[in-house]
Amino acid sequence: MIKKMLNVNGVEKVIIIDADATLANVIRENLFLTGTKVGCGKGECGSCSVIVNGKVVRSCITKMKQVPDFAVITTIEGVGTPQNLHALQMAWIAYNGAQCGFCTPGFIVSAKALLDENRNPTRQEVRDWFQKHHNACRCTGYKPLVDATMEAARVLRGEISMDDLAFKIPSDGKLWGTKYPRPTALGRVTGTIDYGADLGLKLPGVLHLAIAQARTSHGNIISIDTSEAQKMPGVVKVLTCKDVKGNNRIVGLINMPTNKGDGLDRPILCDKKIFQYGDAVAIICADTEANARAAADKVKIELEELPAYMSAPAAMAPDALEIHPGTPNVFFTIKNIKGEDTKPVMESAPYVVEDEFYTQRQPHMVLEPDVGAAYMNEDGVLFIYSKSTCLHLHYAMIQPGIGIAPDKLVIANPPAVGAMFGYKLSPTMEALLGVACMATGRPVTLRYDWHQQQTYTGKRSPFFMKVKMAVDQEGKLIAMESDWTVDHGPYAEFGDAVTVRGAQFMGAGYNIPRIRGEGRTVYTNHSWGCAFRAFGSPQAEFASEVLMDELAEKIGIDPLELRYKNVYREGDLTPTGQPPDVIVFPGLIDKARPHYREALERAKKESTPQKKRGVGVSIGVYGCGLDGPDSSEAWVELTPDGVTVFNCWQDPGQGGDVGSLITAHESLRPLNIAPEKIRLVMNDMSLAPMAGPSAGSRQQLITGQAIKIACEALLGAMKKPNGTYRTYDEMVTEKLATRYVGQYTTPGTPPDLETAQGSPFSVYQYCLFLAEVEVDTETGKTRVVKMSSFADVGEICSQLAVDGQFYGGLAQGIGLALSEDFEDIKKHSTMTGAGFPFVRDVPDELELHYQQTPRPLGPYGAAGCGEAPLTSPHAAVINAIHNACGVRITHLPAYPEKVLSGLKAKA
């Protein structure tokens, strides 16, 4: 132990701590300043940044013995308070820099150190600073963070005031379509809102959990020895499958009746087999996280090793064992049959192209590793707090497995949730928390480190695709043939749904009268497949969008103009035989065309023999919602002080709070209610109704409609015969109800499993992407120099939220194209190894353009927007590489060595 005298946020502190304790843990656990976050724990993400003696320090890798006595330390709490914001915090609110907000304290602290040193930085200097100090963000695409820093610098230089940054309500009082800040932004920028790990630290009598994980990918369990772990310091209990009171299975989602799985293939704690590297075998419950983790390393697993099938082709081999005995490794198939047979026209078409494509196992790489807490209340109800984006669904998926009575389980979100981009559509630790809390009778908390985040949670399912397209003499598409195989890892949940997406989105955006295709889902022993933003479309649309460029090259036509000839128009049908909900692509291409021409001229002018510039385009389509009818419910209640809105629009950073608020505000405008008088009660099963998952860009559409319907019912009850509205007191006096329910269900039909035809979504989102790249012909390295999107997501509810989704989606598309992967379990278990896009990897030139076509079924004309930005931007990048240097990459990611190999082959 050592004694340290410190000045923390202007307050003198004397602390006695372990010399090897990290500064981050001391700040959080000894000083209770939980605004500082721990993300990667390896100094790669910058979420833990603080200022020590004027310098930015990554506190998660700084030992206390390295901190000098009398050090002056500034954390986010010392930058500014909710009552006295710093200019950086105000700018972060104004520019929506805090989407999920987990990285926000680290960025603001880092930016403060920059502006303390340089009040007049250039944009490049800001970007270089964030790169130097390892400040990483997965949500924003970095541009809003640079914008916010530059504006804060203007305030500090006296060029503008803090009031200039503050949002001004328009004279007509309308918030719809504006940049009204999200209600939780204040807590995020000041570090005063609790995330999962913060909540866990504040539970009285809490036990810290750690999981013992498998270190092999496939094997039969012979024995699990916990005796040594039981004896480790601080250990209260070690739990295995024998301690699980229920059936020890997650109820997987078998969406399609032809799925050959039973939906019970994923154990909570492995009992008979190990199915993938990182599977949970035991839970250690201890007094500290460090003691729990140390004990987890002592659990011994004796195995009979089995062949590990690490790809779909390996698992499909004739001699491959069944990963789940009794269920074939190919456990789901679907055909896509539209129009007449393709064979005659394929044989006679003047232009035909075909190719093979592969999209990789993309890791979500969130900065807040999976985290949660659980406790029993005085009535014996188990409350589980997690990053779940589908509270009621996860309840149904874990309740039988943990063995608790149906009326004794509640799942909720902490006040703030770090980003997830789809992985939390699957329960990851909810059941583990429930088992441990039930077994110990004490509050528990569990936080994965970044290695566990990578090895335990799901990934985007790789697709192996063969696609063939034909056009007539005029360049009109006449047929498509496709075959796709989905590597879904060892657990079936969502596997059939993502395979169906191949049929729905391969060739999406174009009228293709004849289609024949077949897709299949395969069990493997690599990471289990789960939802990832734009679920299925980045795989499917990559193939068809790159093939469209191949067609354009063969015909000798401009790629954008070939698309213009073939995009949806009145009377056309989608690949599933459904009329498009709106016709928007001709307008989007018209809007993009001048920018495209300028980009081509720019590339031609700026190319050199070593640094070749190129331009690529792609289009993207995604549906809003789940296949077929999709429902949500919301409540509104008139109160003495205003109106309260209740829903479970789970918000991992996309803006569920501001979407709920602005939709309710628009619905209640006849009352002239101020936005601060609308209270939100969200994301707790015990307090608010089921809104369905925050996935598939469905919430603004479906929960938005439910909010609108509930508000209209309230207004109807409040309205007097003379057209004015009753007050709360008048409603009570007249014994009129003050709470109203809104329910909404979309029209639609699930896909026909013989043909994939149907009307799965009632509303769609559409996008066109324009990528400008530079390829180094000596190294093969590709740099994206500019990325633009031209989108139609209906009438925009929150401009800030929609912009944020697009900036972040474009950055993730660049990562998908060039760097991100989780193939090599050891190499890809770190941020750098897995190809995380840092600020140097994402251009500062991100341009967003919108065309707002009202959706007839959307609330106030809105559609969803979260998936559109990641449907196919990576295809535009890959097409731009070919335009630059003639190398066509069909197997992602486009690592430099792949591009260089292509250049050498051409030479």
Coordinates of N, CA and C in Angstrom, one line a residue, residues 96 98-101 139 182 184 188 389 413 417-421 533 648-660 682-683 692-700 703 798-806 865-867:
N96 N -24.4 16.9 -30.9 CA -24.8 15.5 -30.7 C -23.5 14.7 -30.6
A98 N -22.4 13.3 -28.0 CA -22.7 12.2 -27.1 C -23.8 11.4 -27.6
Q99 N -23.6 10.5 -28.5 CA -24.7 9.6 -29.0 C -24.9 8.6 -27.9
C100 N -24.1 7.5 -27.8 CA -24.2 6.6 -26.7 C -23.6 7.3 -25.5
G101 N -22.6 8.1 -25.7 CA -22.0 9.0 -24.7 C -20.9 8.3 -23.8
C139 N -19.6 5.6 -32.6 CA -20.9 6.0 -32.9 C -21.0 7.2 -33.9
R182 N -30.8 16.0 -27.3 CA -31.5 14.9 -26.7 C -31.5 15.2 -25.2
T184 N -31.1 13.4 -22.5 CA -30.0 12.9 -21.6 C -28.6 13.4 -21.9
R188 N -24.7 13.0 -20.0 CA -23.6 12.3 -20.7 C -22.4 13.2 -20.8
T389 N -31.4 -4.5 -25.7 CA -32.2 -3.6 -26.6 C -33.6 -4.3 -26.9
N413 N -33.0 -1.3 -18.4 CA -31.8 -0.7 -18.7 C -31.3 0.2 -17.6
V417 N -26.9 3.7 -21.6 CA -26.4 2.4 -22.1 C -25.4 2.8 -23.3
G418 N -24.2 2.1 -23.2 CA -23.3 2.3 -24.3 C -23.8 1.6 -25.6
A419 N -23.2 2.0 -26.7 CA -23.6 1.5 -28.0 C -23.5 0.0 -28.1
M420 N -24.3 -0.6 -29.0 CA -24.3 -2.0 -29.2 C -24.4 -2.4 -30.7
F421 N -25.1 -1.7 -31.5 CA -25.1 -1.9 -33.0 C -25.7 -3.3 -33.3
R533 N -26.0 -4.1 -37.1 CA -26.6 -3.0 -37.9 C -26.8 -3.3 -39.4
C648 N -40.8 1.5 -23.9 CA -39.5 0.8 -23.8 C -38.8 0.9 -25.1
W649 N -38.7 2.1 -25.6 CA -37.8 2.4 -26.8 C -36.4 2.4 -26.3
Q650 N -35.8 1.2 -26.3 CA -34.5 1.0 -25.7 C -33.5 1.9 -26.5
D651 N -32.6 2.5 -25.8 CA -31.8 3.6 -26.4 C -30.3 3.4 -26.2
P652 N -29.6 2.6 -27.1 CA -28.2 2.4 -27.0 C -27.4 3.5 -27.7
G653 N -28.0 4.7 -27.8 CA -27.3 5.8 -28.4 C -27.9 6.4 -29.7
Q654 N -28.9 5.7 -30.2 CA -29.5 6.2 -31.5 C -30.4 7.4 -31.3
G655 N -30.9 7.6 -30.0 CA -31.7 8.7 -29.7 C -33.2 8.4 -29.4
G656 N -33.4 7.3 -28.7 CA -34.7 6.9 -28.3 C -35.4 8.0 -27.4
D657 N -34.5 8.7 -26.6 CA -35.1 9.7 -25.7 C -35.6 10.9 -26.6
V658 N -34.8 11.4 -27.5 CA -35.2 12.5 -28.3 C -36.3 12.2 -29.3
G659 N -36.3 10.9 -29.8 CA -37.3 10.5 -30.7 C -38.7 10.4 -30.0
S660 N -38.7 9.9 -28.7 CA -39.9 9.9 -27.9 C -40.4 11.3 -27.6
M682 N -38.8 5.4 -19.3 CA -38.5 4.4 -20.4 C -37.7 3.2 -19.9
N683 N -37.8 2.2 -20.6 CA -36.9 1.0 -20.5 C -36.8 0.3 -19.2
G692 N -41.2 -3.5 -28.2 CA -40.4 -4.3 -29.2 C -39.0 -3.9 -29.2
P693 N -38.1 -4.7 -29.9 CA -36.7 -4.4 -29.9 C -36.3 -3.1 -30.6
S694 N -35.3 -2.5 -30.1 CA -34.7 -1.4 -30.8 C -33.7 -2.0 -31.9
A695 N -34.3 -2.4 -33.0 CA -33.6 -3.1 -34.0 C -34.3 -2.9 -35.3
G696 N -33.6 -3.0 -36.4 CA -34.3 -3.0 -37.7 C -34.9 -1.6 -38.0
S697 N -34.4 -0.6 -37.4 CA -34.9 0.8 -37.7 C -36.4 0.9 -37.5
R698 N -36.9 0.2 -36.4 CA -38.4 0.1 -36.3 C -39.0 1.1 -35.3
Q699 N -38.2 1.6 -34.4 CA -38.8 2.3 -33.3 C -39.5 3.7 -33.7
Q700 N -38.8 4.5 -34.5 CA -39.4 5.7 -34.9 C -40.7 5.5 -35.6
T703 N -43.0 2.6 -32.6 CA -43.3 3.2 -31.4 C -43.6 4.6 -31.5
S798 N -35.7 14.1 -35.7 CA -34.6 14.8 -35.1 C -33.5 14.8 -36.0
Q799 N -33.2 16.0 -36.5 CA -32.1 16.2 -37.5 C -30.7 15.7 -36.8
L800 N -30.5 16.0 -35.6 CA -29.3 15.6 -34.9 C -29.2 14.1 -34.8
A801 N -30.2 13.5 -34.5 CA -30.2 12.0 -34.3 C -29.9 11.3 -35.7
V802 N -30.6 11.8 -36.7 CA -30.5 11.2 -38.0 C -29.1 11.4 -38.6
D803 N -28.6 12.7 -38.4 CA -27.2 13.0 -38.9 C -26.2 12.0 -38.1
G804 N -26.4 11.9 -36.8 CA -25.5 11.0 -36.1 C -25.5 9.6 -36.5
Q805 N -26.7 9.1 -36.9 CA -26.7 7.7 -37.4 C -25.9 7.6 -38.7
F806 N -26.0 8.6 -39.6 CA -25.3 8.5 -40.8 C -23.8 8.7 -40.7
C865 N -34.2 5.1 -39.6 CA -32.9 5.5 -40.3 C -31.7 4.8 -39.9
G866 N -31.7 4.0 -38.9 CA -30.5 3.5 -38.3 C -29.7 2.5 -39.2
E867 N -30.4 1.7 -40.0 CA -29.8 0.7 -40.8 C -29.2 1.2 -42.1

